[in-house]
Short mmCIF file of C-alpha atoms in Angstrom, two decimals:
data_model
loop_
_atom_site.label_atom_id
_atom_site.label_comp_id
_atom_site.label_asym_id
_atom_site.label_seq_id
_atom_site.Cartn_x
_atom_site.Cartn_y
_atom_site.Cartn_z
CA MET A 15 81.20 178.56 80.01
CA LEU A 16 78.80 176.48 77.96
CA PRO A 17 75.20 177.65 77.65
CA GLU A 18 73.01 175.58 79.99
CA GLU A 19 70.51 175.10 77.16
CA ILE A 20 72.85 172.49 75.68
CA THR A 21 71.83 170.09 78.46
CA SER A 22 68.32 169.77 76.98
CA LEU A 23 69.57 168.06 73.79
CA LYS A 24 68.53 164.58 74.93
CA ASN A 25 69.22 162.86 71.57
CA LEU A 26 72.69 164.36 71.06
CA LYS A 27 75.22 161.60 70.29
CA VAL A 28 78.42 163.51 69.40
CA LEU A 29 79.68 166.69 71.10
CA HIS A 30 83.13 168.14 70.28
CA LEU A 31 84.19 171.12 72.41
CA GLN A 32 87.97 170.96 72.04
CA HIS A 33 90.20 174.08 71.84
CA ASN A 34 87.99 176.45 73.79
CA GLU A 35 88.62 178.22 77.08
CA LEU A 36 86.26 176.07 79.15
CA THR A 37 86.96 176.11 82.89
CA GLY A 38 83.86 174.21 83.96
CA ILE A 39 80.92 172.06 82.93
CA PRO A 40 77.36 173.35 83.38
CA GLU A 41 75.03 171.68 85.86
CA GLY A 42 72.68 169.20 84.32
CA PHE A 43 75.27 168.08 81.75
CA GLU A 44 74.63 164.49 82.86
CA ARG A 45 71.15 164.73 81.31
CA LEU A 46 72.78 164.16 77.89
CA SER A 47 72.15 160.46 78.39
CA GLY A 48 72.38 159.60 74.67
CA LEU A 49 75.88 161.04 74.27
CA GLU A 50 78.36 158.54 72.78
CA ASP A 51 81.36 160.71 71.83
CA LEU A 52 82.48 163.66 73.99
CA ASP A 53 85.65 165.65 73.26
CA LEU A 54 86.67 168.23 75.89
CA SER A 55 90.38 168.28 75.03
CA ASN A 56 92.53 171.42 75.03
CA ASN A 57 90.50 173.43 77.51
CA ARG A 58 91.16 174.61 81.08
CA LEU A 59 89.18 172.08 83.06
CA ALA A 60 90.49 171.49 86.58
CA THR A 61 87.83 168.98 87.64
CA VAL A 62 85.44 166.45 86.18
CA PRO A 63 82.02 166.39 87.86
CA ALA A 64 81.10 163.10 89.54
CA GLY A 65 77.80 163.37 87.67
CA PHE A 66 79.65 162.41 84.48
CA ALA A 67 79.07 158.82 85.58
CA LEU A 68 75.44 159.21 84.47
CA LEU A 69 76.54 159.56 80.83
CA SER A 70 75.86 155.86 80.53
CA SER A 71 75.93 155.68 76.71
CA LEU A 72 79.40 157.22 76.38
CA LEU A 73 81.83 155.20 74.24
CA ARG A 74 84.60 157.77 73.81
CA LEU A 75 85.73 160.48 76.24
CA ASN A 76 88.63 162.82 75.47
CA LEU A 77 89.87 164.94 78.41
CA SER A 78 93.43 165.43 77.15
CA SER A 79 95.33 168.72 77.49
CA ASN A 80 93.44 170.15 80.46
CA GLN A 81 94.49 170.88 84.05
CA LEU A 82 93.02 167.84 85.78
CA LYS A 83 94.72 166.80 89.00
CA SER A 84 92.34 163.92 89.63
CA LEU A 85 89.53 161.88 88.13
CA PRO A 86 86.34 161.06 90.04
CA ALA A 87 86.05 157.42 91.12
CA GLU A 88 82.53 157.49 89.70
CA ILE A 89 83.96 157.53 86.18
CA SER A 90 84.21 153.75 86.48
CA ARG A 91 80.42 153.53 86.24
CA MET A 92 80.65 154.29 82.52
CA GLN A 93 80.45 150.62 81.70
CA ARG A 94 80.19 151.16 77.92
CA LEU A 95 83.26 153.42 77.69
CA LYS A 96 85.85 152.05 75.27
CA HIS A 97 88.23 155.00 74.74
CA LEU A 98 89.43 157.26 77.57
CA ASP A 99 92.06 159.91 76.77
CA CYS A 100 93.58 161.83 79.70
CA ASP A 101 96.92 162.72 78.09
CA SER A 102 98.68 165.95 79.11
CA ASN A 103 97.06 166.71 82.45
CA LEU A 104 98.37 166.96 86.02
CA LEU A 105 97.18 163.57 87.26
CA GLU A 106 99.20 162.16 90.16
CA THR A 107 96.98 159.13 90.68
CA VAL A 108 94.24 157.26 88.87
CA PRO A 109 91.26 155.95 90.86
CA PRO A 110 91.58 152.18 91.42
CA ASP A 111 88.01 151.90 90.14
CA VAL A 112 89.23 152.63 86.59
CA GLY A 113 90.66 149.10 86.60
CA SER A 114 87.15 147.71 86.88
CA MET A 115 85.88 149.21 83.61
CA GLU A 116 85.05 146.08 81.66
CA SER A 117 84.57 147.67 78.20
CA LEU A 118 87.68 149.86 78.23
CA GLU A 119 89.90 149.18 75.20
CA LEU A 120 92.12 152.28 74.88
CA LEU A 121 93.50 154.23 77.85
CA TYR A 122 95.77 157.25 77.33
CA LEU A 123 97.55 158.69 80.40
CA ARG A 124 100.70 160.14 78.78
CA ARG A 125 102.38 163.30 80.05
CA ASN A 126 100.94 163.34 83.56
CA LYS A 127 102.58 163.04 87.00
CA LEU A 128 101.79 159.41 87.74
CA ARG A 129 104.18 157.58 90.05
CA VAL A 130 102.39 154.24 90.15
CA LEU A 131 100.25 152.24 87.76
CA PRO A 132 96.67 151.38 88.51
CA GLU A 133 95.75 147.70 88.55
CA PHE A 134 93.30 146.37 86.01
CA PRO A 135 91.48 143.40 87.58
CA SER A 136 88.41 143.64 85.30
CA SER A 137 89.69 145.40 82.16
CA ARG A 138 89.89 142.23 80.13
CA GLN A 139 89.28 144.14 76.87
CA LEU A 140 92.13 146.65 77.34
CA LYS A 141 94.19 146.64 74.13
CA GLU A 142 96.28 149.82 74.43
CA LEU A 143 97.72 151.38 77.59
CA HIS A 144 99.72 154.58 77.05
CA LEU A 145 101.68 155.72 80.12
CA GLY A 146 104.63 157.50 78.50
CA GLU A 147 106.29 160.56 80.03
CA ASN A 148 105.20 160.11 83.65
CA GLN A 149 107.26 159.42 86.79
CA ILE A 150 106.56 155.71 87.24
CA GLU A 151 109.38 154.02 89.13
CA THR A 152 108.25 150.43 89.54
CA LEU A 153 106.32 147.90 87.52
CA GLY A 154 105.04 144.86 89.41
CA ALA A 155 103.37 141.59 88.53
CA GLU A 156 100.11 142.91 89.97
CA HIS A 157 100.07 145.62 87.29
CA LEU A 158 100.49 143.17 84.44
CA GLN A 159 98.85 139.86 85.22
CA GLN A 160 95.33 140.93 84.17
CA LEU A 161 96.32 142.54 80.86
CA GLN A 162 95.73 139.45 78.76
CA ALA A 163 94.36 141.33 75.71
CA ILE A 164 96.99 144.09 75.67
CA LEU A 165 98.51 144.85 72.25
CA VAL A 166 100.30 148.15 72.95
CA LEU A 167 102.08 149.11 76.18
CA ASP A 168 103.78 152.51 76.17
CA LEU A 169 106.07 153.18 79.16
CA ARG A 170 108.56 155.53 77.52
CA GLY A 171 110.04 158.44 79.46
CA ASN A 172 109.44 157.16 83.00
CA LYS A 173 111.84 156.19 85.80
CA LEU A 174 111.67 152.41 85.55
CA ARG A 175 114.78 150.59 86.69
CA SER A 176 113.68 147.05 85.92
CA VAL A 177 111.20 145.00 83.93
CA PRO A 178 109.46 142.14 85.78
CA GLU A 179 109.60 138.58 84.46
CA GLU A 180 105.80 138.66 84.35
CA MET A 181 106.00 140.87 81.25
CA ALA A 182 106.49 137.59 79.35
CA LEU A 183 102.92 136.59 80.28
CA LEU A 184 101.51 139.24 77.94
CA GLN A 185 101.41 136.93 74.95
CA SER A 186 99.19 139.25 72.89
CA LEU A 187 101.62 142.16 73.21
CA GLU A 188 102.80 143.54 69.86
CA ARG A 189 104.34 146.93 70.72
CA LEU A 190 106.35 147.64 73.88
CA ASP A 191 107.99 151.03 74.37
CA LEU A 192 110.53 151.17 77.22
CA SER A 193 112.66 153.98 75.80
CA ASN A 194 114.14 156.72 78.00
CA ASN A 195 113.95 154.95 81.36
CA ASP A 196 116.69 153.80 83.78
CA ILE A 197 116.61 150.12 82.83
CA SER A 198 119.99 148.39 83.06
CA SER A 199 118.92 144.83 82.18
CA LEU A 200 116.01 142.92 80.64
CA PRO A 201 114.57 139.55 81.65
CA CYS A 202 115.51 136.92 79.08
CA SER A 203 111.90 135.68 79.12
CA LEU A 204 111.00 138.82 77.15
CA GLY A 205 112.41 136.97 74.14
CA ASN A 206 109.38 134.65 74.20
CA LEU A 207 107.01 137.48 73.31
CA HIS A 208 105.89 137.93 69.69
CA LEU A 209 106.68 141.65 69.59
CA LYS A 210 106.62 143.58 66.33
CA PHE A 211 108.13 146.69 67.90
CA LEU A 212 110.37 147.05 70.97
CA ALA A 213 111.87 150.45 71.81
CA LEU A 214 114.84 150.48 74.19
CA GLU A 215 116.85 153.59 73.27
CA GLY A 216 117.79 155.93 76.09
CA ASN A 217 118.33 153.24 78.73
CA PRO A 218 121.67 152.38 80.44
CA LEU A 219 121.44 148.75 79.31
CA ARG A 220 124.51 146.76 80.24
CA THR A 221 123.43 143.24 79.32
CA ILE A 222 122.73 143.87 75.61
CA ARG A 223 125.30 145.40 73.29
CA ARG A 224 124.28 148.56 71.44
CA GLU A 225 124.90 146.95 68.05
CA ILE A 226 122.30 144.28 68.82
CA ILE A 227 119.75 146.92 69.83
CA ALA A 228 120.55 148.86 66.66
CA LYS A 229 119.59 145.84 64.55
CA GLY A 230 116.01 146.08 65.73
CA THR A 231 113.30 144.24 67.58
CA GLN A 232 113.65 140.75 66.15
CA GLU A 233 117.40 140.63 66.75
CA VAL A 234 116.93 141.72 70.38
CA LEU A 235 114.27 139.05 70.94
CA LYS A 236 116.46 136.44 69.27
CA TYR A 237 119.36 137.42 71.52
CA LEU A 238 117.21 137.18 74.65
CA ARG A 239 115.93 133.75 73.58
CA SER A 240 119.49 132.57 73.07
CA LYS A 241 120.29 133.62 76.63
CA ILE A 242 117.41 131.49 77.92
CA LYS A 243 118.99 128.48 76.20
CA ASP A 244 122.45 129.39 77.46
CA ASP A 245 121.17 129.57 81.00
CA GLY A 246 119.28 126.33 80.62
CA THR A 247 116.33 127.90 82.37
CA SER A 248 113.61 126.79 80.00
CA GLN A 249 114.84 123.47 78.69
CA ASN A 250 111.88 121.64 80.14
CA ASP A 251 109.38 124.10 78.74
CA SER A 252 110.54 124.02 75.15
CA VAL A 253 108.30 122.44 72.57
CA PRO A 254 110.13 119.90 70.41
CA GLU A 255 110.56 121.29 66.92
CA THR A 256 109.06 119.33 64.08
CA ALA A 257 110.92 119.77 60.82
CA MET A 258 110.87 118.13 57.45
CA THR A 259 113.77 117.85 55.10
CA LEU A 260 113.20 119.23 51.63
CA PRO A 261 114.97 118.26 48.41
CA SER A 262 117.07 121.39 48.76
CA GLU A 263 118.25 120.12 52.18
CA SER A 264 116.51 123.06 53.81
CA ARG A 265 114.51 122.61 56.98
CA VAL A 266 111.00 124.06 57.22
CA ASN A 267 109.86 124.56 60.76
CA ILE A 268 106.35 123.07 60.71
CA HIS A 269 105.95 123.81 64.40
CA ALA A 270 106.46 127.52 63.68
CA ILE A 271 103.95 127.40 60.81
CA VAL A 272 101.24 125.66 62.82
CA THR A 273 101.65 127.23 66.27
CA LEU A 274 103.25 130.63 65.61
CA LYS A 275 101.70 131.17 62.14
CA LEU A 276 105.25 132.02 61.04
CA LEU A 277 106.83 131.10 57.71
CA ASP A 278 110.52 131.14 58.57
CA TYR A 279 113.31 130.63 56.04
CA SER A 280 115.94 132.91 57.51
CA ASP A 281 119.72 132.80 57.87
CA LYS A 282 120.19 130.33 54.97
CA GLN A 283 122.27 132.58 52.68
CA ALA A 284 119.89 131.45 49.93
CA THR A 285 119.48 133.29 46.61
CA LEU A 286 115.96 131.87 46.16
CA ILE A 287 113.22 130.69 48.49
CA PRO A 288 112.39 127.09 47.48
CA ASP A 289 108.84 126.40 46.29
CA ASP A 290 108.60 123.72 48.96
CA VAL A 291 108.71 126.45 51.61
CA PHE A 292 105.57 128.07 50.20
CA ASP A 293 103.99 124.65 49.63
CA ALA A 294 104.47 123.85 53.32
CA ALA A 295 102.46 126.95 54.22
CA LYS A 296 99.42 125.90 52.19
CA SER A 297 96.22 125.24 54.15
CA ASN A 298 97.74 127.07 57.14
CA THR A 299 97.22 130.63 58.29
CA ILE A 300 100.45 132.61 58.00
CA ILE A 301 100.67 135.96 59.78
CA SER A 302 104.46 136.47 59.79
CA VAL A 303 107.13 135.85 57.14
CA ASN A 304 110.85 135.88 57.93
CA PHE A 305 113.20 135.62 54.93
CA SER A 306 116.00 137.67 56.53
CA LYS A 307 119.73 136.96 56.26
CA ASN A 308 119.74 135.48 52.79
CA GLN A 309 121.09 136.61 49.42
CA LEU A 310 117.78 137.58 47.82
CA CYS A 311 118.04 140.07 44.96
CA GLU A 312 114.28 140.25 44.54
CA ILE A 313 111.24 139.49 46.64
CA PRO A 314 109.89 135.99 45.97
CA LYS A 315 106.82 136.26 43.72
CA ARG A 316 104.96 133.55 45.61
CA ILE A 317 104.77 135.74 48.71
CA ILE A 318 101.64 137.19 47.04
CA GLU A 319 99.88 133.91 47.83
CA LEU A 320 99.82 135.10 51.45
CA LYS A 321 98.27 138.51 50.71
CA GLU A 322 94.98 137.77 52.48
CA MET A 323 96.59 137.09 55.86
CA VAL A 324 100.21 138.16 56.33
CA SER A 325 100.77 141.26 58.48
CA ASP A 326 104.48 141.03 59.35
CA VAL A 327 107.29 140.63 56.77
CA ASN A 328 111.03 140.59 57.50
CA LEU A 329 113.29 140.86 54.43
CA SER A 330 116.26 142.41 56.20
CA PHE A 331 119.90 141.54 55.47
CA ASN A 332 119.43 140.63 51.81
CA LYS A 333 120.50 142.21 48.51
CA LEU A 334 117.26 143.85 47.43
CA SER A 335 117.67 146.86 45.15
CA PHE A 336 113.96 147.33 44.36
CA ILE A 337 110.52 146.50 45.72
CA SER A 338 108.14 144.96 43.20
CA GLN A 339 104.72 146.47 42.56
CA GLU A 340 103.15 143.08 43.24
CA PHE A 341 104.48 143.12 46.80
CA CYS A 342 102.18 146.09 47.45
CA LEU A 343 99.22 143.71 47.21
CA LEU A 344 99.97 142.59 50.78
CA GLN A 345 97.40 145.05 52.04
CA LYS A 346 97.14 143.61 55.54
CA LEU A 347 100.79 144.44 56.20
CA THR A 348 101.39 146.31 59.46
CA PHE A 349 105.14 145.71 59.95
CA LEU A 350 107.82 145.68 57.24
CA ASP A 351 111.53 145.21 57.88
CA LEU A 352 113.80 146.07 54.92
CA ARG A 353 116.99 146.86 56.83
CA ASN A 354 120.40 146.17 55.35
CA ASN A 355 119.56 145.98 51.65
CA PHE A 356 120.54 148.06 48.59
CA LEU A 357 117.36 150.13 48.29
CA ASN A 358 117.33 153.76 47.14
CA SER A 359 113.62 154.14 46.31
CA LEU A 360 110.19 152.70 47.02
CA PRO A 361 107.36 152.26 44.49
CA GLU A 362 104.40 154.66 44.56
CA GLU A 363 102.13 151.61 44.81
CA MET A 364 103.16 151.24 48.45
CA SER A 365 100.55 153.89 49.23
CA SER A 366 98.04 151.04 48.99
CA LEU A 367 99.48 149.52 52.20
CA THR A 368 96.79 151.24 54.23
CA LYS A 369 97.46 149.33 57.45
CA LEU A 370 101.24 149.71 57.57
CA GLN A 371 102.36 150.95 61.00
CA THR A 372 106.13 150.34 61.11
CA ILE A 373 108.70 150.35 58.31
CA ASN A 374 112.42 149.81 58.90
CA LEU A 375 114.64 151.10 56.07
CA SER A 376 117.88 151.46 58.04
CA PHE A 377 121.20 150.64 56.36
CA ASN A 378 120.10 151.16 52.76
CA ARG A 379 120.96 153.82 50.15
CA PHE A 380 118.17 156.37 50.41
CA LYS A 381 119.12 160.00 49.72
CA VAL A 382 115.68 161.40 50.61
CA LEU A 383 112.80 160.18 52.71
CA PRO A 384 110.78 158.18 50.15
CA ALA A 385 107.83 160.36 49.03
CA VAL A 386 105.36 157.47 49.20
CA LEU A 387 105.77 157.29 52.99
CA TYR A 388 104.08 160.67 53.30
CA HIS A 389 100.98 159.08 51.76
CA ILE A 390 100.62 156.19 54.22
CA PRO A 391 98.56 157.81 57.01
CA THR A 392 98.70 154.77 59.32
CA LEU A 393 102.49 154.90 59.75
CA GLU A 394 103.54 155.13 63.39
CA ALA A 395 107.28 154.44 63.09
CA VAL A 396 109.67 155.24 60.22
CA LEU A 397 113.19 153.96 60.87
CA ILE A 398 115.63 155.16 58.20
CA SER A 399 118.93 155.53 60.04
CA ASN A 400 122.30 154.90 58.39
CA ASN A 401 121.35 156.04 54.90
CA GLN A 402 122.30 159.18 52.95
CA VAL A 403 119.13 161.18 53.57
CA GLY A 404 119.89 164.85 52.98
CA SER A 405 116.45 166.39 53.42
CA VAL A 406 113.04 165.88 54.97
CA ASP A 407 109.82 167.80 54.24
CA PRO A 408 108.42 169.03 57.59
CA GLN A 409 105.07 170.08 56.08
CA LYS A 410 104.43 166.56 54.83
CA VAL A 411 105.69 164.97 58.06
CA LYS A 412 103.23 167.14 59.98
CA LEU A 413 100.37 165.61 57.98
CA MET A 414 101.39 162.10 59.14
CA GLU A 415 99.14 162.33 62.18
CA ASN A 416 99.95 158.86 63.56
CA LEU A 417 103.72 159.13 63.19
CA SER A 418 105.25 158.92 66.67
CA THR A 419 108.78 157.66 65.89
CA LEU A 420 111.12 159.05 63.21
CA ASP A 421 114.70 157.73 63.26
CA LEU A 422 117.03 159.77 61.03
CA GLN A 423 120.29 158.94 62.79
CA ASN A 424 123.54 158.74 60.81
CA ASN A 425 122.37 160.38 57.60
CA ASP A 426 123.53 163.44 55.61
CA LEU A 427 121.27 166.16 57.01
CA LEU A 428 123.18 169.45 56.70
CA GLN A 429 120.35 171.29 58.40
CA VAL A 430 117.20 170.48 60.38
CA PRO A 431 114.23 172.54 59.13
CA PRO A 432 112.82 174.55 62.08
CA GLU A 433 109.28 173.73 60.91
CA LEU A 434 109.92 170.14 62.02
CA GLY A 435 109.27 171.54 65.49
CA ASN A 436 105.59 171.80 64.55
CA CYS A 437 105.38 168.01 64.20
CA VAL A 438 104.15 167.68 67.77
CA GLN A 439 102.81 164.18 67.11
CA LEU A 440 106.43 162.92 67.25
CA ARG A 441 107.33 161.27 70.54
CA THR A 442 110.73 160.02 69.40
CA LEU A 443 112.83 162.02 66.92
CA LEU A 444 116.38 160.71 66.54
CA LEU A 445 118.91 162.94 64.74
CA ASP A 446 122.33 161.93 66.11
CA GLY A 447 125.15 161.32 63.66
CA ASN A 448 124.20 163.94 61.05
CA PRO A 449 126.56 166.74 59.89
CA PHE A 450 124.25 169.66 60.88
CA ARG A 451 125.55 172.14 63.47
CA VAL A 452 122.25 173.06 65.08
CA PRO A 453 120.62 171.80 67.22
CA ARG A 454 123.79 171.18 69.20
CA ALA A 455 124.45 167.80 70.83
CA ALA A 456 123.51 169.24 74.22
CA ILE A 457 119.99 169.95 72.91
CA LEU A 458 119.68 166.51 71.29
CA MET A 459 120.58 164.84 74.59
CA LYS A 460 117.59 166.48 76.28
CA GLY A 461 115.20 164.37 74.21
CA THR A 462 112.53 164.81 71.59
CA ALA A 463 110.32 167.34 73.38
CA ALA A 464 113.29 169.68 73.94
CA VAL A 465 114.43 169.34 70.31
CA LEU A 466 110.96 170.15 68.96
CA GLU A 467 110.65 173.16 71.25
CA TYR A 468 114.10 174.40 70.17
CA LEU A 469 113.15 174.06 66.50
CA ARG A 470 109.83 175.87 66.99
CA ASP A 471 111.66 178.79 68.58
CA ARG A 472 113.77 179.10 65.41
CA ILE A 473 110.82 179.37 63.00
CA PRO A 474 111.01 182.81 61.36
CA ALA A 475 108.28 185.14 62.60
#
């Protein structure tokens, strides 16, 4: 137990009590009215006192990895709370009142026993909702329609059988994780979202071929959009494209530049990007660049003109054999797609991409995981399937605290280092298609958590 004297520290702002053996909270704890950051994770708490609601200054509350079966409804009175982490507990329900917390921005409820989602009628600031590894079976319009600010929605490892059409209303959504559910089809309207990352592996999808899914998020969205056109369901809603013809006979989509902030010169089989394309982007804000499906042997130098704003670059399906140092000046980059090129290394200067979250290096010529990736702490997803990677350094992977997805499928791994099992931050570890003998396929099929546990058990004592 905590000493009761702690409750007299009226000016205390930060209190971290994680990794103790706490089973309860002392009376009078609510007198810590100045507290802004409270971490009670990795203890043995079975209840949260209703008096917690009086911690009115609290901005961040971490209750993860305890034994909580419920949360008090009074928690909703914390009207300044921005970050609530209840991962890895025994929660079967969440009080409806949580949906009325107006300041809440990040809500973590992973690895609980939730069967239904709460509704969020007042949480207009909610940017990230993490619900992975629960037992949620249905997702309705009522769960989604208020989430207008949502950027990240994690629903991996549940029991969802369908995705409602209303998902397409979440126009701010950037990352959607639906992996390891029971979803057999997706609404075509999903293609109208501006997703940077869509995870679908581990679902019995029948309406999208595996090779399309393997090509990544943008190809899946493009496929879904094409189905909308085929069905004729959104003909009346489409905005007429404005295009101008350039001397090179290329067409620059001005509508995409102005409304989507997208500079698109893809699928032209071009060896160079015409200057007129970059000229058309001048005086406009460009967030995304798509130069995929061309014959580029090097990255266009003029892309540096966009370094102050661009966050999403797609250079997949080209003939790139190197990445220029100048490209690493795009320091606002969060998503980089380099699939299907001729790359076998990355420059050390890429460590300056301090906001990079997702990098796709699949279908290249890498023989090791590029060392510079270990030095980009913001990375959340590294996709490097279908290369010739023969080794990975588990100690360095463990230091990548934000890394949740590592795709090493179809490489040349002769063995999987047992120490990789200590990389507990990984939520998706894909190893199929490598020549190692252990773990066996039966273990791999059980999913990431089972693989990590198996590897940990093999670490020499």
